[in-house]
Amino acid sequence: MFFLRLLERFAIGWNRSRFHPIANARTGDAGSRGTSRPADSSRTGCALAGVSSALAAVLIAATAWAADLQTLVTNLTTGGFGDRETAIGALAASGDARAAPILEALGAGQLYVRKSDNAVVIGRPDGNQLALTDAITGKSAGAGNEAELDRVRVNNRLRGVIEAAVGSLTLMSPDPRVRRDAADSLFKRPDPAALTALDAAVAAEKDARIKAAFTEARAAVVLVSDATKQQKLEALEIVRERGNRDALSVLQAAINSASDPEIKAAATAAAASVRQTLAAWEAAQNVWYGISLGSVLLLAAIGLAITFGTMGVINMAHGEMVMLGAYTTFVVQDIIRTSAPHLFDASLVIALPLAFVVAGLVGIAIERGIIRFLYGRPLDTLLATWGLSLVLQQAVRSIFGPSNREVGAPSFMSGAFQVGQITVTYGRLWIVVFSLVVFAALILVLRKTPLGLYMRAVTQNRPMASTMGIRTPRVDALTFGLGSGIAGLAGVALSQIDNVSPNLGQGYIIDSFMVVVFGGVGNLFGTLVGATALGIVNKFLEPYAGAVLGKILVLVFIILFIQRRPRGLFALKGRSVE
């Protein structure tokens, strides 16, 4: 008020000192000076006087509104729970943007009255004390403890009232996300008192999706209000079209509370329709999960398909090549975190070629040092590579320790989005895309490069390829290195969805062999189809049989299938194979 009085005195004094001489000039010197200048000055003075008066009126109104808000907030702290409920409604009806955080603090048990001066403050935990904020101004009010404050208490009923009030209060927020959250909140907890606010929000909303959310929230509110039968029937149809689990909950509540047989029958039919919709979306979600799992199996098995198909080697250490790729990713990220944190989002891109080279070189060393002495003896290669897998696991355990290692996700692989009612995580989506890119690149290598030509020749007829001058030992080493390198790429991808530990590869080796045998040994398209099919079947069996029993059933199916088709879905063609 002191400021307003000072402003009023300034305006009055400035008007008198500036405009009274002009009035004198108009009466005393009209003949010599004319009337144009005094008239202009008079209009300017009147305009300035009007501006100052308007500004004073605005400030007076703002001060009065602050006083009103102070009264509304003070009412929250007095009386019983019934009085507090009335105060919550009055504060929400004010429409002030400052009311929402005050009500949220009240619902969270963070609204206090300071004993020393009866100020209403918001207290949030800060170490051993509470960081205090003035509830009206939002400015810091220092720190305090529970002994210096009286908590404004609420019960469960008031928490529901507060949630609905906050939802109504934020319906007109300038932030689209806040408006959408408010609509969802009112849909889940419909409050008849919010119907008027929802009508205004629907009329004012420009965003089509948010307007649809407002309309759905209004329908949920109509179902719990004293609306006519026709209005409730129309609201049931709107809720049915939403078709998610929240809609099913609203419809179930309408069934339980309906006294009119027609409304009860309509709500029951709408709930049955929503259940059918949910079942269809759940099946689609399982298909996506199956594709996601199939992409992981494809990455893990595609390298094994090359070595097993071309060389006939049962490589039980293939999983350890995957593990080496994952640990390469960990080392790259560890170096980036300490030396160049700004490159973290590019860590996987940097790790991909390094993982391919590390796993590929280890694979070539294994082939040159062990495998080349055991060709034609598949059981010996199985035992040798199994022992080698134990050696590699222990070596990694000695270097990095037995505990899991943290591999972070870049920003572009974090988060998720919705497709209808299917949740798609960016991490899984990128792995699916990556597995298809690797598959396409490998097809190009096999079809368009000399190495690919030699590999196909050796796979189809090794003696004839050797007779034609192809150095089959060199092709074997490069093939084994290529398959191991691809396994290293799989390790980079798996580091984003699984624990990076010395046992990482053991969880995928059996599945990889099943994919290769089921799809057709050495056939890449068979590996793609086999991985996708087994992934989808696994995800459809898991809800009914569990993860372990589901894998057992898949294994039994593959065994029975191999009895009928020993060469898998897509058998290789060639004289040696025949």
Coordinates of C-alpha atoms in Angstrom, one line a residue:
M1 CA 0.0 0.0 0.0
F2 CA 2.9 2.3 0.7
F3 CA 4.0 1.9 -2.9
L4 CA 0.5 2.6 -4.2
R5 CA 0.2 5.8 -2.2
L6 CA 3.7 6.9 -3.4
L7 CA 2.7 6.3 -7.0
E8 CA -0.6 8.2 -6.5
R9 CA 1.2 11.2 -5.0
F10 CA 3.7 11.1 -7.8
A11 CA 1.0 11.1 -10.5
I12 CA -1.0 13.9 -8.9
G13 CA 2.0 16.0 -8.3
W14 CA 3.4 15.5 -11.8
N15 CA 0.0 16.3 -13.3
R16 CA -0.3 19.6 -11.4
S17 CA 3.3 20.8 -12.1
R18 CA 3.1 19.9 -15.8
F19 CA -0.5 20.7 -16.8
H20 CA -1.6 23.7 -14.7
P21 CA 0.8 26.1 -16.5
I22 CA -0.6 24.9 -19.8
A23 CA -4.1 25.8 -18.6
N24 CA -2.9 29.2 -17.6
A25 CA -1.3 29.6 -21.0
R26 CA -4.5 28.8 -22.7
T27 CA -6.4 31.5 -20.8
G28 CA -3.8 34.2 -20.6
D29 CA -1.8 34.0 -23.8
A30 CA -4.4 32.6 -26.2
G31 CA -4.1 35.6 -28.6
S32 CA -0.4 35.6 -28.9
R33 CA 0.4 31.8 -28.9
G34 CA -2.6 30.3 -30.5
T35 CA -4.5 27.2 -29.3
S36 CA -2.7 24.3 -31.1
R37 CA 0.2 23.7 -28.7
P38 CA -1.8 24.0 -25.5
A39 CA -4.4 21.6 -27.0
D40 CA -1.7 19.0 -27.8
S41 CA -0.1 19.3 -24.5
S42 CA -3.4 19.0 -22.8
R43 CA -4.2 15.7 -24.7
T44 CA -0.7 14.4 -23.8
G45 CA -1.2 15.2 -20.1
C46 CA -4.6 13.6 -20.1
A47 CA -3.2 10.4 -21.7
L48 CA -0.4 10.2 -19.2
A49 CA -2.8 10.8 -16.3
G50 CA -4.9 7.9 -17.7
V51 CA -1.9 5.6 -17.9
S52 CA -0.8 6.3 -14.4
S53 CA -4.4 5.8 -13.1
A54 CA -4.7 2.5 -15.0
L55 CA -1.3 1.3 -13.6
A56 CA -2.4 2.3 -10.1
A57 CA -5.7 0.4 -10.6
V58 CA -3.8 -2.7 -11.8
L59 CA -1.5 -2.6 -8.8
I60 CA -4.4 -2.2 -6.4
A61 CA -6.2 -5.2 -8.1
A62 CA -3.0 -7.3 -7.9
T63 CA -2.6 -6.4 -4.2
A64 CA -6.2 -7.3 -3.5
W65 CA -5.8 -10.6 -5.4
A66 CA -2.7 -11.4 -3.4
A67 CA -4.7 -10.7 -0.3
D68 CA -7.4 -13.0 -1.6
L69 CA -4.9 -15.8 -2.3
Q70 CA -3.4 -15.3 1.2
T71 CA -6.9 -15.8 2.6
L72 CA -7.6 -18.9 0.5
V73 CA -4.2 -20.5 1.5
T74 CA -4.8 -19.6 5.2
N75 CA -8.2 -21.4 5.0
L76 CA -6.3 -24.6 4.1
T77 CA -4.6 -24.6 7.5
T78 CA -7.7 -24.0 9.7
G79 CA -10.7 -26.0 10.7
G80 CA -11.4 -29.7 10.3
F81 CA -11.2 -32.0 7.2
G82 CA -14.6 -30.8 6.0
D83 CA -13.5 -27.2 6.2
R84 CA -10.3 -28.1 4.5
E85 CA -12.2 -29.7 1.6
T86 CA -14.2 -26.6 1.1
A87 CA -11.0 -24.5 1.1
I88 CA -9.4 -26.8 -1.5
G89 CA -12.4 -26.3 -3.8
A90 CA -12.2 -22.5 -3.3
L91 CA -8.5 -22.4 -4.0
A92 CA -8.9 -24.6 -7.2
A93 CA -11.8 -22.4 -8.3
S94 CA -9.5 -19.3 -8.2
G95 CA -7.7 -20.5 -11.3
D96 CA -4.4 -19.0 -10.1
A97 CA -1.3 -20.7 -11.4
R98 CA 0.2 -20.7 -8.0
A99 CA -2.6 -22.8 -6.6
A100 CA -1.4 -26.0 -8.2
P101 CA 2.0 -26.4 -6.5
I102 CA 0.3 -25.4 -3.2
L103 CA -2.3 -28.1 -3.5
E104 CA 0.3 -30.7 -4.7
A105 CA 2.4 -29.9 -1.6
L106 CA -0.7 -30.3 0.6
G107 CA -1.4 -33.7 -0.9
A108 CA 2.2 -34.8 -0.5
G109 CA 2.2 -33.7 3.2
Q110 CA 4.7 -30.9 2.6
L111 CA 2.6 -27.9 3.5
Y112 CA 3.4 -26.4 6.9
V113 CA 2.6 -23.5 9.2
R114 CA 5.6 -21.9 10.8
K115 CA 5.0 -21.5 14.5
S116 CA 7.1 -18.3 14.8
D117 CA 5.1 -16.1 12.4
N118 CA 2.2 -18.4 11.2
A119 CA 3.5 -18.2 7.7
V120 CA 2.3 -20.9 5.3
V121 CA 5.4 -22.6 3.8
I122 CA 6.2 -25.6 1.6
G123 CA 8.9 -27.8 3.2
R124 CA 10.9 -30.3 1.1
P125 CA 13.6 -32.6 2.6
D126 CA 17.1 -31.3 2.4
G127 CA 19.5 -33.4 4.4
N128 CA 18.6 -33.3 8.1
Q129 CA 16.4 -30.2 7.6
L130 CA 13.6 -29.0 5.4
A131 CA 14.1 -26.4 2.7
L132 CA 11.3 -23.9 3.1
T133 CA 9.5 -22.0 0.3
D134 CA 6.9 -19.3 0.9
A135 CA 3.6 -20.8 -0.4
I136 CA 2.3 -17.5 -1.7
T137 CA 5.4 -15.9 -3.4
G138 CA 7.4 -19.0 -4.1
K139 CA 10.5 -17.4 -2.7
S140 CA 13.0 -19.2 -0.4
A141 CA 12.0 -19.0 3.3
G142 CA 15.2 -20.4 4.7
A143 CA 15.4 -23.8 6.4
G144 CA 13.6 -25.4 9.4
N145 CA 12.8 -28.7 11.1
E146 CA 9.7 -30.5 12.1
A147 CA 9.8 -29.0 15.7
E148 CA 9.4 -25.5 14.3
L149 CA 6.5 -26.3 12.0
D150 CA 3.0 -27.6 12.1
R151 CA 2.1 -29.9 9.2
V152 CA -1.2 -29.3 7.5
R153 CA -2.7 -32.8 7.6
V154 CA -5.0 -34.5 5.1
N155 CA -6.7 -37.9 4.9
N156 CA -7.2 -40.3 2.0
R157 CA -10.4 -38.6 1.0
L158 CA -8.8 -35.2 0.8
R159 CA -5.9 -36.6 -1.3
G160 CA -8.4 -37.7 -3.9
V161 CA -10.1 -34.3 -3.8
I162 CA -6.7 -32.6 -4.2
E163 CA -5.7 -34.8 -7.1
A164 CA -9.0 -34.0 -8.9
A165 CA -8.6 -30.3 -8.0
V166 CA -5.1 -30.1 -9.4
G167 CA -6.3 -31.9 -12.5
S168 CA -9.1 -29.3 -13.0
L169 CA -6.7 -26.4 -12.2
T170 CA -4.1 -27.5 -14.9
L171 CA -6.6 -28.0 -17.7
M172 CA -5.9 -24.6 -19.0
S173 CA -2.1 -24.7 -18.6
P174 CA 0.0 -23.3 -21.5
D175 CA 2.1 -26.5 -21.4
P176 CA 0.5 -29.2 -23.6
R177 CA 2.0 -32.0 -21.5
V178 CA 0.5 -30.6 -18.3
R179 CA -2.9 -30.4 -20.0
R180 CA -2.7 -34.0 -21.2
D181 CA -1.6 -35.2 -17.7
A182 CA -4.5 -33.3 -16.2
A183 CA -7.0 -35.0 -18.6
D184 CA -5.5 -38.4 -17.8
S185 CA -5.8 -37.7 -14.1
L186 CA -9.4 -36.7 -14.4
F187 CA -10.1 -39.8 -16.5
K188 CA -8.7 -42.1 -13.9
R189 CA -10.3 -40.2 -11.0
P190 CA -13.4 -38.5 -12.3
D191 CA -14.8 -35.7 -10.2
P192 CA -18.3 -34.3 -11.0
A193 CA -17.1 -30.9 -9.8
A194 CA -14.7 -30.7 -12.7
L195 CA -17.4 -30.9 -15.4
T196 CA -17.7 -27.2 -15.9
A197 CA -13.9 -26.8 -16.2
L198 CA -13.7 -29.6 -18.7
D199 CA -16.5 -28.1 -20.8
A200 CA -14.4 -24.9 -20.9
A201 CA -11.2 -26.8 -21.7
V202 CA -12.8 -28.7 -24.5
A203 CA -14.2 -25.5 -26.1
A204 CA -10.8 -23.7 -25.8
E205 CA -8.4 -26.5 -26.8
K206 CA -6.8 -26.3 -30.2
D207 CA -4.7 -29.5 -30.1
A208 CA -6.8 -32.4 -31.6
R209 CA -5.2 -35.1 -29.5
I210 CA -5.5 -33.2 -26.2
K211 CA -9.0 -32.2 -27.1
A212 CA -9.8 -35.9 -27.5
A213 CA -8.3 -36.6 -24.1
F214 CA -10.4 -33.8 -22.6
T215 CA -13.5 -35.4 -24.3
E216 CA -12.7 -38.8 -22.8
A217 CA -12.1 -37.3 -19.4
R218 CA -15.5 -35.5 -19.6
A219 CA -17.2 -38.8 -20.6
A220 CA -15.7 -40.5 -17.5
V221 CA -16.9 -37.6 -15.3
V222 CA -20.4 -37.8 -16.9
L223 CA -20.6 -41.4 -15.8
V224 CA -20.2 -40.5 -12.1
S225 CA -22.4 -37.4 -12.3
D226 CA -26.2 -36.8 -12.3
A227 CA -26.4 -36.8 -16.1
T228 CA -29.3 -38.1 -18.1
K229 CA -29.5 -41.6 -19.5
Q230 CA -28.8 -40.5 -23.0
Q231 CA -25.7 -38.5 -21.9
K232 CA -24.4 -41.6 -20.0
L233 CA -25.0 -43.8 -23.0
E234 CA -23.0 -41.4 -25.2
A235 CA -20.2 -41.3 -22.6
L236 CA -20.0 -45.1 -22.5
E237 CA -19.4 -45.1 -26.2
I238 CA -16.6 -42.5 -25.9
V239 CA -14.9 -44.5 -23.1
R240 CA -15.3 -47.7 -25.1
E241 CA -13.5 -46.2 -28.1
R242 CA -10.5 -45.4 -25.8
G243 CA -10.0 -49.1 -25.4
N244 CA -7.2 -49.3 -22.9
R245 CA -7.0 -50.6 -19.3
D246 CA -8.0 -47.3 -17.8
A247 CA -11.1 -47.3 -19.9
L248 CA -11.9 -50.9 -18.7
S249 CA -11.6 -49.7 -15.1
V250 CA -14.0 -46.8 -15.7
L251 CA -16.4 -49.1 -17.4
Q252 CA -16.2 -51.6 -14.6
A253 CA -16.9 -48.9 -12.1
A254 CA -19.9 -47.8 -14.2
I255 CA -21.2 -51.4 -14.2
N256 CA -20.9 -51.6 -10.4
S257 CA -22.7 -48.3 -9.8
A258 CA -25.4 -48.4 -12.5
S259 CA -28.9 -48.7 -11.3
D260 CA -30.6 -48.4 -14.7
P261 CA -30.6 -51.8 -16.5
E262 CA -30.1 -50.2 -19.9
I263 CA -27.0 -48.4 -18.8
K264 CA -25.7 -51.5 -17.0
A265 CA -26.1 -53.6 -20.1
A266 CA -24.4 -50.9 -22.3
A267 CA -21.5 -50.7 -19.9
T268 CA -21.2 -54.5 -19.8
A269 CA -21.1 -54.7 -23.6
A270 CA -18.6 -51.9 -23.8
A271 CA -16.3 -53.6 -21.2
A272 CA -16.5 -56.9 -23.3
S273 CA -15.5 -54.9 -26.4
V274 CA -12.6 -53.3 -24.6
R275 CA -11.4 -56.7 -23.4
Q276 CA -11.3 -58.0 -27.0
T277 CA -9.4 -54.9 -28.0
L278 CA -6.9 -55.4 -25.2
A279 CA -6.4 -59.1 -26.2
A280 CA -5.6 -58.1 -29.8
W281 CA -3.1 -55.4 -28.6
E282 CA -1.5 -57.9 -26.2
A283 CA -1.0 -60.3 -29.1
A284 CA 0.6 -57.5 -31.1
Q285 CA 2.8 -56.6 -28.2
N286 CA 4.0 -60.3 -28.0
V287 CA 4.7 -60.3 -31.7
W288 CA 6.9 -57.2 -31.2
Y289 CA 8.6 -58.8 -28.2
G290 CA 9.2 -61.9 -30.3
I291 CA 10.7 -59.8 -33.2
S292 CA 12.9 -58.1 -30.6
L293 CA 14.1 -61.4 -29.2
G294 CA 14.5 -62.8 -32.7
S295 CA 16.8 -59.9 -33.6
V296 CA 19.0 -60.8 -30.6
L297 CA 19.1 -64.5 -31.5
L298 CA 19.9 -63.5 -35.1
L299 CA 22.9 -61.4 -34.0
A300 CA 24.1 -64.2 -31.8
A301 CA 23.6 -67.0 -34.3
I302 CA 24.5 -65.4 -37.7
G303 CA 28.2 -65.8 -37.0
L304 CA 27.8 -69.4 -35.9
A305 CA 25.8 -70.1 -39.1
I306 CA 28.9 -69.1 -41.1
T307 CA 31.5 -71.1 -39.2
F308 CA 29.2 -74.1 -38.6
G309 CA 27.9 -74.2 -42.2
T310 CA 31.2 -73.5 -44.0
M311 CA 33.7 -75.4 -41.8
G312 CA 31.5 -78.0 -40.0
V313 CA 33.0 -76.9 -36.6
I314 CA 30.9 -77.1 -33.5
N315 CA 32.2 -73.9 -31.8
M316 CA 31.2 -73.9 -28.2
A317 CA 33.3 -70.8 -27.6
H318 CA 31.1 -68.7 -29.9
G319 CA 29.4 -67.2 -26.9
E320 CA 32.7 -66.0 -25.6
M321 CA 33.2 -64.0 -28.8
V322 CA 29.9 -62.3 -27.9
M323 CA 31.3 -61.7 -24.5
L324 CA 34.5 -60.1 -25.8
G325 CA 32.4 -57.7 -27.9
A326 CA 30.5 -56.6 -24.8
Y327 CA 33.6 -56.1 -22.8
T328 CA 35.1 -54.1 -25.7
T329 CA 32.1 -51.8 -25.4
F330 CA 32.7 -51.5 -21.7
V331 CA 36.3 -50.5 -22.1
V332 CA 35.5 -48.0 -24.8
Q333 CA 32.8 -46.3 -22.6
D334 CA 35.2 -46.4 -19.6
I335 CA 37.9 -44.5 -21.5
I336 CA 35.3 -42.0 -22.9
R337 CA 33.9 -41.3 -19.5
T338 CA 37.3 -40.4 -18.1
S339 CA 38.8 -38.7 -21.2
A340 CA 36.1 -37.4 -23.5
P341 CA 32.6 -37.4 -21.8
H342 CA 31.2 -35.4 -24.7
L343 CA 31.7 -38.4 -27.0
F344 CA 29.5 -40.7 -24.8
D345 CA 26.6 -40.8 -27.3
A346 CA 29.1 -42.0 -30.0
S347 CA 30.5 -44.7 -27.8
L348 CA 28.6 -47.5 -29.5
V349 CA 29.6 -46.3 -32.9
I350 CA 33.3 -46.3 -31.8
A351 CA 32.9 -49.7 -30.1
L352 CA 31.4 -51.5 -33.2
P353 CA 34.5 -51.7 -35.4
L354 CA 36.8 -52.3 -32.4
A355 CA 34.6 -55.2 -31.2
F356 CA 34.6 -56.7 -34.6
V357 CA 38.4 -56.5 -34.9
V358 CA 39.0 -57.8 -31.3
A359 CA 36.6 -60.8 -31.6
G360 CA 37.7 -61.4 -35.2
L361 CA 41.4 -61.6 -34.4
V362 CA 40.7 -63.9 -31.4
G363 CA 38.7 -66.1 -33.8
I364 CA 41.5 -66.3 -36.3
A365 CA 44.0 -67.1 -33.5
I366 CA 41.7 -69.9 -32.3
E367 CA 41.3 -71.3 -35.8
R368 CA 45.0 -71.2 -36.6
G369 CA 46.1 -72.5 -33.2
I370 CA 43.5 -75.2 -32.4
I371 CA 40.7 -75.7 -34.9
R372 CA 42.9 -76.4 -38.0
F373 CA 44.3 -79.5 -36.4
L374 CA 40.8 -81.0 -35.7
Y375 CA 39.0 -80.7 -39.0
G376 CA 36.9 -83.8 -39.7
R377 CA 36.6 -84.6 -36.0
P378 CA 33.5 -82.7 -34.8
L379 CA 33.3 -84.2 -31.3
D380 CA 37.0 -83.1 -30.8
T381 CA 36.2 -79.6 -31.9
L382 CA 33.2 -79.5 -29.5
L383 CA 35.4 -80.6 -26.5
A384 CA 38.3 -78.3 -27.5
T385 CA 36.1 -75.2 -27.9
W386 CA 34.2 -75.9 -24.8
G387 CA 37.4 -76.0 -22.8
L388 CA 38.5 -72.9 -24.6
S389 CA 35.3 -71.1 -23.6
L390 CA 36.2 -71.9 -19.9
V391 CA 39.7 -70.5 -20.4
L392 CA 38.3 -67.3 -22.0
Q393 CA 35.8 -66.8 -19.2
Q394 CA 38.4 -67.2 -16.5
A395 CA 40.7 -64.8 -18.4
V396 CA 38.0 -62.1 -18.5
R397 CA 37.2 -62.8 -14.8
S398 CA 40.8 -62.3 -13.9
I399 CA 41.1 -59.0 -15.8
F400 CA 37.8 -57.4 -15.1
G401 CA 36.5 -59.2 -12.1
P402 CA 33.5 -61.5 -11.6
S403 CA 30.9 -58.8 -11.1
N404 CA 28.7 -57.3 -13.7
R405 CA 30.1 -54.2 -15.5
E406 CA 28.0 -51.2 -16.3
V407 CA 27.5 -50.2 -19.9
G408 CA 25.4 -47.1 -20.4
A409 CA 22.9 -46.4 -23.1
P410 CA 23.4 -43.4 -25.4
S411 CA 20.6 -40.8 -25.4
F412 CA 19.2 -41.9 -28.7
M413 CA 18.6 -45.4 -27.3
S414 CA 16.9 -44.2 -24.1
G415 CA 13.1 -43.9 -23.6
A416 CA 10.1 -45.4 -25.4
F417 CA 7.1 -44.5 -27.5
Q418 CA 3.6 -45.9 -28.1
V419 CA 2.2 -47.3 -31.3
G420 CA -1.4 -47.7 -30.4
Q421 CA -1.1 -49.6 -27.1
I422 CA 2.2 -51.3 -28.0
T423 CA 5.2 -49.9 -26.1
V424 CA 8.3 -49.8 -28.2
T425 CA 11.6 -49.0 -26.5
Y426 CA 14.2 -47.1 -28.6
G427 CA 16.9 -49.5 -27.4
R428 CA 15.2 -52.6 -28.7
L429 CA 14.2 -50.8 -31.9
W430 CA 17.8 -49.9 -32.7
I431 CA 18.9 -53.5 -32.0
V432 CA 16.3 -54.8 -34.5
V433 CA 17.5 -52.2 -37.1
F434 CA 21.1 -53.0 -36.4
S435 CA 20.6 -56.8 -36.7
L436 CA 19.0 -56.3 -40.2
V437 CA 21.8 -54.0 -41.2
V438 CA 24.4 -56.6 -40.2
F439 CA 22.4 -59.3 -42.0
A440 CA 22.2 -57.2 -45.2
A441 CA 25.9 -56.3 -45.0
L442 CA 26.8 -60.0 -44.6
I443 CA 24.7 -60.9 -47.6
L444 CA 26.6 -58.3 -49.7
V445 CA 29.9 -59.6 -48.5
L446 CA 29.0 -63.2 -49.5
R447 CA 27.5 -62.2 -52.9
K448 CA 29.7 -59.3 -54.0
T449 CA 33.3 -59.9 -52.7
P450 CA 36.0 -62.5 -53.6
L451 CA 36.0 -63.7 -50.0
G452 CA 32.3 -64.4 -50.2
L453 CA 32.7 -66.3 -53.5
Y454 CA 35.5 -68.4 -52.0
M455 CA 33.4 -69.1 -48.9
R456 CA 30.4 -70.2 -50.9
A457 CA 32.6 -72.4 -53.1
V458 CA 34.2 -74.1 -50.0
T459 CA 30.8 -74.6 -48.4
Q460 CA 29.3 -76.2 -51.5
N461 CA 32.2 -78.5 -52.4
R462 CA 35.5 -78.2 -50.5
P463 CA 37.6 -80.7 -52.6
M464 CA 36.5 -79.1 -55.8
A465 CA 37.3 -75.6 -54.5
S466 CA 40.8 -76.8 -53.4
T467 CA 41.3 -78.4 -56.8
M468 CA 40.4 -75.0 -58.5
G469 CA 43.2 -73.3 -56.6
I470 CA 41.3 -71.8 -53.7
R471 CA 43.4 -71.8 -50.6
T472 CA 40.9 -73.4 -48.3
P473 CA 43.0 -73.1 -45.1
R474 CA 43.1 -69.3 -45.6
V475 CA 39.4 -69.2 -46.4
D476 CA 38.8 -71.2 -43.2
A477 CA 40.7 -68.7 -41.1
L478 CA 39.0 -65.7 -42.6
T479 CA 35.6 -67.3 -42.3
F480 CA 36.2 -68.2 -38.7
G481 CA 37.4 -64.6 -38.1
L482 CA 34.3 -63.2 -39.9
G483 CA 31.9 -65.3 -37.8
S484 CA 33.7 -64.3 -34.6
G485 CA 33.8 -60.7 -35.6
I486 CA 30.0 -60.7 -36.2
A487 CA 29.6 -62.3 -32.7
G488 CA 31.6 -59.3 -31.4
L489 CA 29.1 -57.0 -33.0
A490 CA 26.3 -59.0 -31.3
G491 CA 28.1 -58.4 -28.0
V492 CA 27.9 -54.6 -28.5
A493 CA 24.2 -54.8 -29.0
L494 CA 23.6 -57.3 -26.1
S495 CA 25.5 -55.0 -23.7
Q496 CA 22.5 -52.7 -23.9
I497 CA 19.9 -55.3 -22.8
D498 CA 21.9 -57.8 -20.7
N499 CA 24.4 -57.8 -17.9
V500 CA 28.0 -57.6 -19.1
S501 CA 29.7 -60.4 -17.2
P502 CA 32.0 -63.4 -17.9
N503 CA 28.9 -65.6 -18.4
L504 CA 27.2 -63.4 -20.9
G505 CA 27.7 -65.7 -23.9
Q506 CA 26.6 -68.8 -22.1
G507 CA 23.0 -67.6 -22.2
Y508 CA 22.9 -67.5 -26.0
I509 CA 25.0 -70.4 -27.2
I510 CA 22.3 -73.1 -27.0
D511 CA 19.7 -70.7 -28.5
S512 CA 22.1 -69.9 -31.3
F513 CA 22.6 -73.6 -32.2
M514 CA 18.8 -74.2 -32.1
V515 CA 18.4 -71.3 -34.6
V516 CA 21.1 -72.5 -36.9
V517 CA 19.8 -76.1 -36.9
F518 CA 16.2 -75.1 -37.3
G519 CA 16.8 -72.6 -40.1
G520 CA 19.2 -74.8 -42.0
V521 CA 22.9 -75.2 -41.4
G522 CA 24.9 -72.5 -43.3
N523 CA 21.8 -70.8 -44.8
L524 CA 21.6 -67.2 -43.7
F525 CA 18.0 -66.7 -44.8
G526 CA 17.1 -69.8 -42.8
T527 CA 18.9 -68.3 -39.8
L528 CA 16.8 -65.1 -40.2
V529 CA 13.5 -67.0 -40.4
G530 CA 14.5 -69.4 -37.6
A531 CA 15.5 -66.6 -35.2
T532 CA 12.3 -64.7 -35.8
A533 CA 10.0 -67.7 -35.6
L534 CA 11.6 -69.0 -32.4
G535 CA 11.6 -65.6 -30.8
I536 CA 7.9 -65.1 -31.5
V537 CA 7.0 -68.6 -30.3
N538 CA 9.0 -68.1 -27.1
K539 CA 7.2 -64.9 -26.3
F540 CA 3.7 -66.5 -26.9
L541 CA 4.6 -69.5 -24.7
E542 CA 6.1 -67.6 -21.8
P543 CA 2.8 -66.2 -20.4
Y544 CA 1.3 -69.7 -20.2
A545 CA 4.3 -72.0 -19.5
G546 CA 7.0 -69.7 -18.0
A547 CA 10.4 -68.8 -19.5
V548 CA 12.1 -72.1 -18.6
L549 CA 9.3 -74.5 -19.6
G550 CA 8.7 -72.4 -22.7
K551 CA 12.3 -73.0 -23.9
I552 CA 12.0 -76.7 -23.1
L553 CA 8.9 -76.9 -25.2
V554 CA 10.7 -75.1 -28.1
L555 CA 13.6 -77.5 -27.8
V556 CA 11.3 -80.5 -27.9
F557 CA 9.6 -79.0 -31.0
I558 CA 13.0 -78.6 -32.7
I559 CA 14.0 -82.1 -32.0
L560 CA 10.8 -83.5 -33.4
F561 CA 11.2 -81.1 -36.4
I562 CA 14.7 -82.3 -37.1
Q563 CA 13.5 -85.9 -37.2
R564 CA 11.3 -85.0 -40.1
R565 CA 13.7 -82.5 -41.8
P566 CA 17.3 -83.2 -40.8
R567 CA 18.6 -80.3 -42.8
G568 CA 16.3 -77.6 -41.3
L569 CA 13.9 -75.3 -43.0
F570 CA 16.2 -74.2 -45.8
A571 CA 18.8 -76.9 -46.8
L572 CA 22.0 -75.9 -48.6
K573 CA 22.5 -77.1 -52.1
G574 CA 25.7 -78.6 -53.4
R575 CA 27.4 -81.9 -54.4
S576 CA 29.2 -82.2 -51.1
V577 CA 26.1 -81.5 -49.2
E578 CA 24.0 -83.9 -51.2

